Amino acid sequence: MKNLSREFVGRTIRALLFIGLVVILCTAVSSAGLFLASRFGLTRSREQVPLTALSIEGEGSVELPQRGKMVEGEGWRLRNSRDIYTLTLDNAMIGDGSGQPAISISGDLIMELKKDSGNWISSYGNGIQIESGTLVIRGSGSLKIDAGGAAIAGSSMESPLPACRIEDGELEIIGYDFGITGVELELAGGTGIIEAKSETGTGICAGRLLAEPSLGSFTIRGNAGAVLLASPQPGTPGISIPDQVRILPQSAGIKTWGTARIKGLPGSSPDLLYNVKTIVSQDGVTNHPGAGDTYVGEPEITLIGK
């Protein structure tokens, strides 16, 4: 009887240890999966949009490679891995001053900045034009975009907007009218500046802005406001900046304004009414004449991750 009792206790202990081990392994696998999904932008609910067209100034329309294949040009190569396309820039200099977008994208694309590389995109028009899908910028190289229109642009501010997600890299995103416009923007990593140079320029003009704690540091500048979030009525622009991300100046915060007409937005009617949010300090509101019936944004802010 004692032997039977010992055997039962032994089996019970082994079973409990096995169950505990399985729970620990499942938890570890789940946590790793969530981390990788977040790292590679797979946790978003945004639907995948197959890449159907890619144009690079000086190269023309790029022939999309088949699965497992690659095409390349001077300073770049495009790889297809199970219908996920990655454009790797390796000391690329793209743009010939024609006024057309230096890079035009229709569909999802990952832009990888090769380690230690310095890359340059230039256009008298828009630097990178995103017609649809999501552009993800990552890698430990550097990228400078210098554009006479917008450095990175969607085709309009009307839904559905394409997306731009920045995960890494040293970036200078500089346009004349806008730094980044016409997209849903996610700042998940990287460092640098996003700037519009004109007197009426806006650094970021987006339908949604998400800043993640993993962000490095971005300084955003625009004489008409560093950040403007806008959505055509009756839509509401979205902005999410968690407590782990600091906003400088410290007095700056998110401000919801009334409706406004916004001049100069690409592909949008000047008579269209937008619901508007900005990031602005109280001093900015106080010192801006007529701020009660228009919108005003802080001309320069810095977002710093933890």
PDB file of C-alpha atoms in Angstrom:
ATOM      1  CA  MET A   1       0.000   0.000   0.000  1.00  0.00           C
ATOM      2  CA  LYS A   2       2.852   2.354   0.857  1.00  0.00           C
ATOM      3  CA  ASN A   3       4.557   1.535  -2.451  1.00  0.00           C
ATOM      4  CA  LEU A   4       1.324   2.280  -4.325  1.00  0.00           C
ATOM      5  CA  SER A   5       0.948   5.595  -2.502  1.00  0.00           C
ATOM      6  CA  ARG A   6       4.545   6.568  -3.281  1.00  0.00           C
ATOM      7  CA  GLU A   7       4.095   5.635  -6.914  1.00  0.00           C
ATOM      8  CA  PHE A   8       0.910   7.730  -7.137  1.00  0.00           C
ATOM      9  CA  VAL A   9       2.606  10.724  -5.521  1.00  0.00           C
ATOM     10  CA  GLY A  10       5.588  10.356  -7.841  1.00  0.00           C
ATOM     11  CA  ARG A  11       3.401  10.255 -10.935  1.00  0.00           C
ATOM     12  CA  THR A  12       1.440  13.267  -9.731  1.00  0.00           C
ATOM     13  CA  ILE A  13       4.590  15.291  -9.142  1.00  0.00           C
ATOM     14  CA  ARG A  14       5.972  14.362 -12.572  1.00  0.00           C
ATOM     15  CA  ALA A  15       2.677  15.325 -14.206  1.00  0.00           C
ATOM     16  CA  LEU A  16       2.630  18.678 -12.426  1.00  0.00           C
ATOM     17  CA  LEU A  17       6.250  19.348 -13.410  1.00  0.00           C
ATOM     18  CA  PHE A  18       5.449  18.501 -17.019  1.00  0.00           C
ATOM     19  CA  ILE A  19       2.414  20.806 -17.033  1.00  0.00           C
ATOM     20  CA  GLY A  20       4.482  23.601 -15.491  1.00  0.00           C
ATOM     21  CA  LEU A  21       7.203  23.158 -18.114  1.00  0.00           C
ATOM     22  CA  VAL A  22       4.637  23.294 -20.925  1.00  0.00           C
ATOM     23  CA  VAL A  23       3.117  26.495 -19.491  1.00  0.00           C
ATOM     24  CA  ILE A  24       6.556  28.133 -19.250  1.00  0.00           C
ATOM     25  CA  LEU A  25       7.469  27.144 -22.813  1.00  0.00           C
ATOM     26  CA  CYS A  26       4.132  28.351 -24.203  1.00  0.00           C
ATOM     27  CA  THR A  27       4.507  31.676 -22.399  1.00  0.00           C
ATOM     28  CA  ALA A  28       8.049  32.100 -23.743  1.00  0.00           C
ATOM     29  CA  VAL A  29       6.978  31.291 -27.315  1.00  0.00           C
ATOM     30  CA  SER A  30       3.995  33.646 -27.063  1.00  0.00           C
ATOM     31  CA  SER A  31       6.128  36.494 -25.707  1.00  0.00           C
ATOM     32  CA  ALA A  32       8.735  35.970 -28.412  1.00  0.00           C
ATOM     33  CA  GLY A  33       6.021  35.951 -31.057  1.00  0.00           C
ATOM     34  CA  LEU A  34       4.516  39.188 -29.786  1.00  0.00           C
ATOM     35  CA  PHE A  35       7.946  40.827 -29.679  1.00  0.00           C
ATOM     36  CA  LEU A  36       8.775  39.798 -33.247  1.00  0.00           C
ATOM     37  CA  ALA A  37       5.319  40.771 -34.486  1.00  0.00           C
ATOM     38  CA  SER A  38       5.708  44.208 -32.930  1.00  0.00           C
ATOM     39  CA  ARG A  39       9.269  44.563 -34.268  1.00  0.00           C
ATOM     40  CA  PHE A  40       8.211  43.789 -37.816  1.00  0.00           C
ATOM     41  CA  GLY A  41       4.923  45.638 -37.749  1.00  0.00           C
ATOM     42  CA  LEU A  42       2.702  42.532 -37.835  1.00  0.00           C
ATOM     43  CA  THR A  43       0.441  43.466 -34.919  1.00  0.00           C
ATOM     44  CA  ARG A  44      -1.317  46.202 -36.843  1.00  0.00           C
ATOM     45  CA  SER A  45      -4.810  45.563 -38.136  1.00  0.00           C
ATOM     46  CA  ARG A  46      -3.962  47.193 -41.473  1.00  0.00           C
ATOM     47  CA  GLU A  47      -4.605  44.837 -44.376  1.00  0.00           C
ATOM     48  CA  GLN A  48      -1.694  43.781 -46.530  1.00  0.00           C
ATOM     49  CA  VAL A  49      -1.573  45.405 -49.947  1.00  0.00           C
ATOM     50  CA  PRO A  50       0.404  43.438 -52.558  1.00  0.00           C
ATOM     51  CA  LEU A  51       3.125  45.455 -54.254  1.00  0.00           C
ATOM     52  CA  THR A  52       2.016  46.030 -57.846  1.00  0.00           C
ATOM     53  CA  ALA A  53       4.303  48.833 -59.014  1.00  0.00           C
ATOM     54  CA  LEU A  54       7.624  50.429 -58.103  1.00  0.00           C
ATOM     55  CA  SER A  55       9.230  53.245 -60.041  1.00  0.00           C
ATOM     56  CA  ILE A  56      12.713  54.630 -59.381  1.00  0.00           C
ATOM     57  CA  GLU A  57      13.754  57.877 -61.081  1.00  0.00           C
ATOM     58  CA  GLY A  58      16.508  57.220 -63.579  1.00  0.00           C
ATOM     59  CA  GLU A  59      15.536  53.547 -63.766  1.00  0.00           C
ATOM     60  CA  GLY A  60      11.885  53.813 -64.755  1.00  0.00           C
ATOM     61  CA  SER A  61       9.363  51.152 -63.796  1.00  0.00           C
ATOM     62  CA  VAL A  62      11.104  48.322 -61.935  1.00  0.00           C
ATOM     63  CA  GLU A  63      10.234  44.773 -62.971  1.00  0.00           C
ATOM     64  CA  LEU A  64       9.044  43.036 -59.802  1.00  0.00           C
ATOM     65  CA  PRO A  65      11.027  39.826 -59.194  1.00  0.00           C
ATOM     66  CA  GLN A  66       9.429  36.434 -58.670  1.00  0.00           C
ATOM     67  CA  ARG A  67       9.530  34.711 -55.278  1.00  0.00           C
ATOM     68  CA  GLY A  68      13.074  34.076 -54.103  1.00  0.00           C
ATOM     69  CA  LYS A  69      14.514  36.303 -56.848  1.00  0.00           C
ATOM     70  CA  MET A  70      16.146  39.730 -56.886  1.00  0.00           C
ATOM     71  CA  VAL A  71      16.673  42.623 -59.273  1.00  0.00           C
ATOM     72  CA  GLU A  72      19.181  45.406 -58.731  1.00  0.00           C
ATOM     73  CA  GLY A  73      20.381  48.755 -59.967  1.00  0.00           C
ATOM     74  CA  GLU A  74      22.995  51.287 -58.978  1.00  0.00           C
ATOM     75  CA  GLY A  75      22.975  51.482 -55.174  1.00  0.00           C
ATOM     76  CA  TRP A  76      19.810  49.406 -54.712  1.00  0.00           C
ATOM     77  CA  ARG A  77      18.376  45.913 -54.949  1.00  0.00           C
ATOM     78  CA  LEU A  78      14.815  44.632 -54.715  1.00  0.00           C
ATOM     79  CA  ARG A  79      14.239  41.188 -53.199  1.00  0.00           C
ATOM     80  CA  ASN A  80      11.034  39.131 -53.111  1.00  0.00           C
ATOM     81  CA  SER A  81      10.795  36.825 -50.120  1.00  0.00           C
ATOM     82  CA  ARG A  82       7.431  35.039 -50.173  1.00  0.00           C
ATOM     83  CA  ASP A  83       5.788  38.081 -51.760  1.00  0.00           C
ATOM     84  CA  ILE A  84       7.273  40.428 -49.149  1.00  0.00           C
ATOM     85  CA  TYR A  85       9.356  42.957 -51.078  1.00  0.00           C
ATOM     86  CA  THR A  86      12.451  44.595 -49.592  1.00  0.00           C
ATOM     87  CA  LEU A  87      14.228  47.470 -51.320  1.00  0.00           C
ATOM     88  CA  THR A  88      17.759  47.678 -49.893  1.00  0.00           C
ATOM     89  CA  LEU A  89      19.582  50.982 -50.348  1.00  0.00           C
ATOM     90  CA  ASP A  90      23.393  50.803 -50.300  1.00  0.00           C
ATOM     91  CA  ASN A  91      24.878  54.279 -50.872  1.00  0.00           C
ATOM     92  CA  ALA A  92      22.093  54.983 -53.344  1.00  0.00           C
ATOM     93  CA  MET A  93      21.686  58.370 -55.036  1.00  0.00           C
ATOM     94  CA  ILE A  94      18.209  58.531 -56.542  1.00  0.00           C
ATOM     95  CA  GLY A  95      16.646  61.437 -58.440  1.00  0.00           C
ATOM     96  CA  ASP A  96      17.501  63.376 -61.585  1.00  0.00           C
ATOM     97  CA  GLY A  97      15.652  66.669 -61.049  1.00  0.00           C
ATOM     98  CA  SER A  98      12.769  65.964 -63.433  1.00  0.00           C
ATOM     99  CA  GLY A  99      10.058  67.018 -60.977  1.00  0.00           C
ATOM    100  CA  GLN A 100       8.618  63.502 -60.863  1.00  0.00           C
ATOM    101  CA  PRO A 101       8.714  61.534 -57.583  1.00  0.00           C
ATOM    102  CA  ALA A 102      12.152  60.008 -57.114  1.00  0.00           C
ATOM    103  CA  ILE A 103      10.490  56.795 -55.901  1.00  0.00           C
ATOM    104  CA  SER A 104       6.845  55.873 -56.482  1.00  0.00           C
ATOM    105  CA  ILE A 105       5.264  52.896 -54.689  1.00  0.00           C
ATOM    106  CA  SER A 106       1.958  51.076 -55.078  1.00  0.00           C
ATOM    107  CA  GLY A 107       1.628  48.422 -52.363  1.00  0.00           C
ATOM    108  CA  ASP A 108       3.567  47.265 -49.306  1.00  0.00           C
ATOM    109  CA  LEU A 109       7.335  47.776 -49.360  1.00  0.00           C
ATOM    110  CA  ILE A 110      10.151  47.529 -46.811  1.00  0.00           C
ATOM    111  CA  MET A 111      12.974  50.015 -47.406  1.00  0.00           C
ATOM    112  CA  GLU A 112      16.140  48.683 -45.770  1.00  0.00           C
ATOM    113  CA  LEU A 113      19.064  51.070 -45.196  1.00  0.00           C
ATOM    114  CA  LYS A 114      22.182  48.938 -45.344  1.00  0.00           C
ATOM    115  CA  LYS A 115      24.452  49.221 -42.317  1.00  0.00           C
ATOM    116  CA  ASP A 116      26.931  52.118 -42.528  1.00  0.00           C
ATOM    117  CA  SER A 117      25.508  53.251 -45.879  1.00  0.00           C
ATOM    118  CA  GLY A 118      24.646  56.857 -46.718  1.00  0.00           C
ATOM    119  CA  ASN A 119      21.695  57.270 -49.071  1.00  0.00           C
ATOM    120  CA  TRP A 120      20.224  60.304 -50.813  1.00  0.00           C
ATOM    121  CA  ILE A 121      16.865  60.849 -52.525  1.00  0.00           C
ATOM    122  CA  SER A 122      16.219  64.126 -54.343  1.00  0.00           C
ATOM    123  CA  SER A 123      13.372  65.568 -56.417  1.00  0.00           C
ATOM    124  CA  TYR A 124      11.937  68.916 -57.451  1.00  0.00           C
ATOM    125  CA  GLY A 125       8.583  67.259 -56.779  1.00  0.00           C
ATOM    126  CA  ASN A 126       7.911  64.659 -54.092  1.00  0.00           C
ATOM    127  CA  GLY A 127      10.748  62.505 -52.820  1.00  0.00           C
ATOM    128  CA  ILE A 128       8.827  59.277 -52.121  1.00  0.00           C
ATOM    129  CA  GLN A 129       5.252  58.934 -53.379  1.00  0.00           C
ATOM    130  CA  ILE A 130       3.147  56.243 -51.648  1.00  0.00           C
ATOM    131  CA  GLU A 131       0.064  55.529 -53.729  1.00  0.00           C
ATOM    132  CA  SER A 132      -1.185  52.691 -51.541  1.00  0.00           C
ATOM    133  CA  GLY A 133      -0.062  50.180 -48.929  1.00  0.00           C
ATOM    134  CA  THR A 134       2.567  50.591 -46.216  1.00  0.00           C
ATOM    135  CA  LEU A 135       6.152  51.808 -46.531  1.00  0.00           C
ATOM    136  CA  VAL A 136       8.384  50.556 -43.697  1.00  0.00           C
ATOM    137  CA  ILE A 137      11.780  52.235 -43.301  1.00  0.00           C
ATOM    138  CA  ARG A 138      14.369  50.345 -41.263  1.00  0.00           C
ATOM    139  CA  GLY A 139      18.060  49.516 -41.107  1.00  0.00           C
ATOM    140  CA  SER A 140      21.138  51.042 -39.495  1.00  0.00           C
ATOM    141  CA  GLY A 141      22.198  53.218 -42.417  1.00  0.00           C
ATOM    142  CA  SER A 142      21.334  56.848 -43.091  1.00  0.00           C
ATOM    143  CA  LEU A 143      18.906  58.472 -45.529  1.00  0.00           C
ATOM    144  CA  LYS A 144      18.499  62.077 -46.619  1.00  0.00           C
ATOM    145  CA  ILE A 145      15.447  63.098 -48.631  1.00  0.00           C
ATOM    146  CA  ASP A 146      15.494  66.575 -50.182  1.00  0.00           C
ATOM    147  CA  ALA A 147      12.310  67.446 -52.075  1.00  0.00           C
ATOM    148  CA  GLY A 148      10.735  70.508 -53.681  1.00  0.00           C
ATOM    149  CA  GLY A 149       7.253  69.291 -52.717  1.00  0.00           C
ATOM    150  CA  ALA A 150       6.884  66.766 -49.902  1.00  0.00           C
ATOM    151  CA  ALA A 151       9.704  64.472 -48.848  1.00  0.00           C
ATOM    152  CA  ILE A 152       7.260  61.577 -48.269  1.00  0.00           C
ATOM    153  CA  ALA A 153       3.705  61.888 -49.572  1.00  0.00           C
ATOM    154  CA  GLY A 154       0.459  60.051 -50.046  1.00  0.00           C
ATOM    155  CA  SER A 155      -1.810  61.025 -52.924  1.00  0.00           C
ATOM    156  CA  SER A 156      -4.323  62.964 -50.763  1.00  0.00           C
ATOM    157  CA  MET A 157      -5.605  63.429 -47.207  1.00  0.00           C
ATOM    158  CA  GLU A 158      -8.805  61.506 -47.876  1.00  0.00           C
ATOM    159  CA  SER A 159      -9.398  58.009 -46.521  1.00  0.00           C
ATOM    160  CA  PRO A 160      -8.129  55.370 -46.991  1.00  0.00           C
ATOM    161  CA  LEU A 161      -4.627  56.719 -46.448  1.00  0.00           C
ATOM    162  CA  PRO A 162      -1.436  54.777 -47.109  1.00  0.00           C
ATOM    163  CA  ALA A 163       0.915  54.271 -44.173  1.00  0.00           C
ATOM    164  CA  CYS A 164       4.531  55.083 -43.420  1.00  0.00           C
ATOM    165  CA  ARG A 165       6.254  53.319 -40.512  1.00  0.00           C
ATOM    166  CA  ILE A 166       9.757  54.355 -39.460  1.00  0.00           C
ATOM    167  CA  GLU A 167      11.547  51.725 -37.383  1.00  0.00           C
ATOM    168  CA  ASP A 168      15.236  52.610 -37.595  1.00  0.00           C
ATOM    169  CA  GLY A 169      17.896  54.658 -39.338  1.00  0.00           C
ATOM    170  CA  GLU A 170      19.411  58.128 -39.235  1.00  0.00           C
ATOM    171  CA  LEU A 171      17.015  60.247 -41.265  1.00  0.00           C
ATOM    172  CA  GLU A 172      16.808  63.758 -42.686  1.00  0.00           C
ATOM    173  CA  ILE A 173      13.336  64.073 -44.212  1.00  0.00           C
ATOM    174  CA  ILE A 174      13.172  67.550 -45.712  1.00  0.00           C
ATOM    175  CA  GLY A 175      10.578  68.929 -48.111  1.00  0.00           C
ATOM    176  CA  TYR A 176       9.632  72.433 -49.170  1.00  0.00           C
ATOM    177  CA  ASP A 177       5.878  72.273 -48.515  1.00  0.00           C
ATOM    178  CA  PHE A 178       5.752  69.249 -46.219  1.00  0.00           C
ATOM    179  CA  GLY A 179       8.157  66.851 -44.584  1.00  0.00           C
ATOM    180  CA  ILE A 180       5.629  63.991 -44.518  1.00  0.00           C
ATOM    181  CA  THR A 181       2.015  64.309 -45.678  1.00  0.00           C
ATOM    182  CA  GLY A 182      -1.022  62.311 -46.749  1.00  0.00           C
ATOM    183  CA  VAL A 183      -0.281  59.179 -44.722  1.00  0.00           C
ATOM    184  CA  GLU A 184      -0.880  57.454 -41.415  1.00  0.00           C
ATOM    185  CA  LEU A 185       2.516  57.838 -39.741  1.00  0.00           C
ATOM    186  CA  GLU A 186       4.083  55.528 -37.157  1.00  0.00           C
ATOM    187  CA  LEU A 187       7.341  56.550 -35.489  1.00  0.00           C
ATOM    188  CA  ALA A 188       8.657  53.367 -33.885  1.00  0.00           C
ATOM    189  CA  GLY A 189      12.414  53.986 -33.976  1.00  0.00           C
ATOM    190  CA  GLY A 190      15.213  55.891 -35.617  1.00  0.00           C
ATOM    191  CA  THR A 191      16.549  59.404 -35.141  1.00  0.00           C
ATOM    192  CA  GLY A 192      16.690  62.579 -37.179  1.00  0.00           C
ATOM    193  CA  ILE A 193      14.635  65.508 -38.433  1.00  0.00           C
ATOM    194  CA  ILE A 194      11.385  65.935 -40.350  1.00  0.00           C
ATOM    195  CA  GLU A 195      11.122  69.440 -41.776  1.00  0.00           C
ATOM    196  CA  ALA A 196       9.258  71.705 -44.199  1.00  0.00           C
ATOM    197  CA  LYS A 197      11.221  74.751 -45.363  1.00  0.00           C
ATOM    198  CA  SER A 198       8.590  77.090 -46.831  1.00  0.00           C
ATOM    199  CA  GLU A 199       6.996  79.913 -44.882  1.00  0.00           C
ATOM    200  CA  THR A 200       3.670  78.047 -45.032  1.00  0.00           C
ATOM    201  CA  GLY A 201       5.176  74.571 -44.625  1.00  0.00           C
ATOM    202  CA  THR A 202       4.150  71.866 -42.166  1.00  0.00           C
ATOM    203  CA  GLY A 203       6.576  69.243 -40.905  1.00  0.00           C
ATOM    204  CA  ILE A 204       4.038  66.413 -40.535  1.00  0.00           C
ATOM    205  CA  CYS A 205       0.534  66.655 -42.000  1.00  0.00           C
ATOM    206  CA  ALA A 206      -1.074  63.258 -41.440  1.00  0.00           C
ATOM    207  CA  GLY A 207      -4.373  61.584 -40.790  1.00  0.00           C
ATOM    208  CA  ARG A 208      -2.904  59.692 -37.832  1.00  0.00           C
ATOM    209  CA  LEU A 209       0.301  59.890 -35.807  1.00  0.00           C
ATOM    210  CA  LEU A 210       1.539  57.112 -33.537  1.00  0.00           C
ATOM    211  CA  ALA A 211       4.759  57.464 -31.548  1.00  0.00           C
ATOM    212  CA  GLU A 212       6.072  54.342 -29.810  1.00  0.00           C
ATOM    213  CA  PRO A 213       8.324  54.204 -26.715  1.00  0.00           C
ATOM    214  CA  SER A 214      11.024  52.505 -28.825  1.00  0.00           C
ATOM    215  CA  LEU A 215      11.401  55.765 -30.755  1.00  0.00           C
ATOM    216  CA  GLY A 216      14.842  57.360 -30.667  1.00  0.00           C
ATOM    217  CA  SER A 217      14.549  61.101 -31.167  1.00  0.00           C
ATOM    218  CA  PHE A 218      12.921  63.131 -33.945  1.00  0.00           C
ATOM    219  CA  THR A 219      12.886  66.905 -34.266  1.00  0.00           C
ATOM    220  CA  ILE A 220       9.959  68.112 -36.385  1.00  0.00           C
ATOM    221  CA  ARG A 221       9.841  71.622 -37.870  1.00  0.00           C
ATOM    222  CA  GLY A 222       7.425  73.702 -39.908  1.00  0.00           C
ATOM    223  CA  ASN A 223       6.792  77.451 -40.027  1.00  0.00           C
ATOM    224  CA  ALA A 224       3.036  76.815 -40.163  1.00  0.00           C
ATOM    225  CA  GLY A 225       3.333  74.132 -37.477  1.00  0.00           C
ATOM    226  CA  ALA A 226       5.492  71.117 -36.802  1.00  0.00           C
ATOM    227  CA  VAL A 227       2.544  68.690 -36.600  1.00  0.00           C
ATOM    228  CA  LEU A 228      -0.936  68.915 -38.089  1.00  0.00           C
ATOM    229  CA  LEU A 229      -3.369  65.994 -37.866  1.00  0.00           C
ATOM    230  CA  ALA A 230      -6.364  66.387 -40.145  1.00  0.00           C
ATOM    231  CA  SER A 231      -9.298  64.299 -41.321  1.00  0.00           C
ATOM    232  CA  PRO A 232     -12.125  65.346 -43.662  1.00  0.00           C
ATOM    233  CA  GLN A 233     -15.434  65.770 -41.860  1.00  0.00           C
ATOM    234  CA  PRO A 234     -16.964  63.817 -40.202  1.00  0.00           C
ATOM    235  CA  GLY A 235     -13.764  61.859 -39.564  1.00  0.00           C
ATOM    236  CA  THR A 236     -11.504  62.392 -36.565  1.00  0.00           C
ATOM    237  CA  PRO A 237      -7.703  62.577 -36.868  1.00  0.00           C
ATOM    238  CA  GLY A 238      -5.839  60.189 -34.603  1.00  0.00           C
ATOM    239  CA  ILE A 239      -2.812  60.806 -32.421  1.00  0.00           C
ATOM    240  CA  SER A 240      -1.207  58.520 -29.840  1.00  0.00           C
ATOM    241  CA  ILE A 241       1.855  59.637 -27.886  1.00  0.00           C
ATOM    242  CA  PRO A 242       2.292  57.530 -24.716  1.00  0.00           C
ATOM    243  CA  ASP A 243       3.759  58.879 -21.484  1.00  0.00           C
ATOM    244  CA  GLN A 244       7.061  57.105 -22.212  1.00  0.00           C
ATOM    245  CA  VAL A 245       7.598  59.492 -25.158  1.00  0.00           C
ATOM    246  CA  ARG A 246       8.623  63.010 -24.110  1.00  0.00           C
ATOM    247  CA  ILE A 247       7.503  66.075 -26.043  1.00  0.00           C
ATOM    248  CA  LEU A 248       9.748  69.142 -26.106  1.00  0.00           C
ATOM    249  CA  PRO A 249       9.061  71.934 -25.333  1.00  0.00           C
ATOM    250  CA  GLN A 250       7.600  70.528 -22.125  1.00  0.00           C
ATOM    251  CA  SER A 251       4.709  72.989 -22.250  1.00  0.00           C
ATOM    252  CA  ALA A 252       3.512  71.554 -25.576  1.00  0.00           C
ATOM    253  CA  GLY A 253       0.514  69.256 -25.716  1.00  0.00           C
ATOM    254  CA  ILE A 254      -2.169  67.931 -28.026  1.00  0.00           C
ATOM    255  CA  LYS A 255      -4.805  70.497 -28.945  1.00  0.00           C
ATOM    256  CA  THR A 256      -8.124  69.782 -30.696  1.00  0.00           C
ATOM    257  CA  TRP A 257      -9.377  72.640 -32.868  1.00  0.00           C
ATOM    258  CA  GLY A 258     -12.602  73.146 -34.747  1.00  0.00           C
ATOM    259  CA  THR A 259     -13.055  72.602 -38.454  1.00  0.00           C
ATOM    260  CA  ALA A 260     -10.740  74.295 -40.934  1.00  0.00           C
ATOM    261  CA  ARG A 261      -9.934  74.539 -44.615  1.00  0.00           C
ATOM    262  CA  ILE A 262      -6.315  73.653 -45.274  1.00  0.00           C
ATOM    263  CA  LYS A 263      -4.575  75.104 -48.302  1.00  0.00           C
ATOM    264  CA  GLY A 264      -2.015  73.249 -50.326  1.00  0.00           C
ATOM    265  CA  LEU A 265      -2.893  69.669 -49.414  1.00  0.00           C
ATOM    266  CA  PRO A 266      -2.023  67.347 -52.311  1.00  0.00           C
ATOM    267  CA  GLY A 267      -5.006  65.850 -54.119  1.00  0.00           C
ATOM    268  CA  SER A 268      -7.605  67.531 -51.898  1.00  0.00           C
ATOM    269  CA  SER A 269     -10.234  70.157 -52.622  1.00  0.00           C
ATOM    270  CA  PRO A 270      -9.480  73.571 -51.079  1.00  0.00           C
ATOM    271  CA  ASP A 271     -13.150  73.784 -50.065  1.00  0.00           C
ATOM    272  CA  LEU A 272     -13.058  70.569 -48.039  1.00  0.00           C
ATOM    273  CA  LEU A 273     -13.541  70.986 -44.274  1.00  0.00           C
ATOM    274  CA  TYR A 274     -11.195  69.111 -41.955  1.00  0.00           C
ATOM    275  CA  ASN A 275     -11.310  68.272 -38.271  1.00  0.00           C
ATOM    276  CA  VAL A 276      -7.921  69.276 -36.897  1.00  0.00           C
ATOM    277  CA  LYS A 277      -5.543  68.465 -34.038  1.00  0.00           C
ATOM    278  CA  THR A 278      -2.091  69.929 -33.446  1.00  0.00           C
ATOM    279  CA  ILE A 279       0.720  69.880 -30.909  1.00  0.00           C
ATOM    280  CA  VAL A 280       1.118  73.348 -29.435  1.00  0.00           C
ATOM    281  CA  SER A 281       2.145  75.108 -26.237  1.00  0.00           C
ATOM    282  CA  GLN A 282      -0.093  77.536 -24.395  1.00  0.00           C
ATOM    283  CA  ASP A 283       2.281  80.350 -25.373  1.00  0.00           C
ATOM    284  CA  GLY A 284       1.779  79.444 -29.018  1.00  0.00           C
ATOM    285  CA  VAL A 285      -1.993  79.700 -28.681  1.00  0.00           C
ATOM    286  CA  THR A 286      -1.816  82.948 -26.706  1.00  0.00           C
ATOM    287  CA  ASN A 287       0.556  84.647 -29.138  1.00  0.00           C
ATOM    288  CA  HIS A 288      -1.289  83.600 -32.284  1.00  0.00           C
ATOM    289  CA  PRO A 289      -3.799  86.221 -33.481  1.00  0.00           C
ATOM    290  CA  GLY A 290      -7.162  84.700 -34.346  1.00  0.00           C
ATOM    291  CA  ALA A 291      -6.299  81.340 -32.800  1.00  0.00           C
ATOM    292  CA  GLY A 292      -9.905  80.967 -31.717  1.00  0.00           C
ATOM    293  CA  ASP A 293     -11.164  80.468 -35.277  1.00  0.00           C
ATOM    294  CA  THR A 294      -8.227  78.703 -36.908  1.00  0.00           C
ATOM    295  CA  TYR A 295      -5.553  76.198 -35.970  1.00  0.00           C
ATOM    296  CA  VAL A 296      -2.006  76.825 -34.843  1.00  0.00           C
ATOM    297  CA  GLY A 297       0.838  74.425 -34.204  1.00  0.00           C
ATOM    298  CA  GLU A 298       4.173  74.705 -32.431  1.00  0.00           C
ATOM    299  CA  PRO A 299       6.808  75.486 -35.119  1.00  0.00           C
ATOM    300  CA  GLU A 300       9.304  72.992 -33.661  1.00  0.00           C
ATOM    301  CA  ILE A 301       8.871  69.995 -31.403  1.00  0.00           C
ATOM    302  CA  THR A 302      11.062  67.040 -30.469  1.00  0.00           C
ATOM    303  CA  LEU A 303       9.765  63.567 -29.669  1.00  0.00           C
ATOM    304  CA  ILE A 304      12.092  61.462 -27.517  1.00  0.00           C
ATOM    305  CA  GLY A 305      11.528  57.793 -26.712  1.00  0.00           C
ATOM    306  CA  LYS A 306      12.619  56.089 -23.539  1.00  0.00           C
TER     307      LYS A 306
END
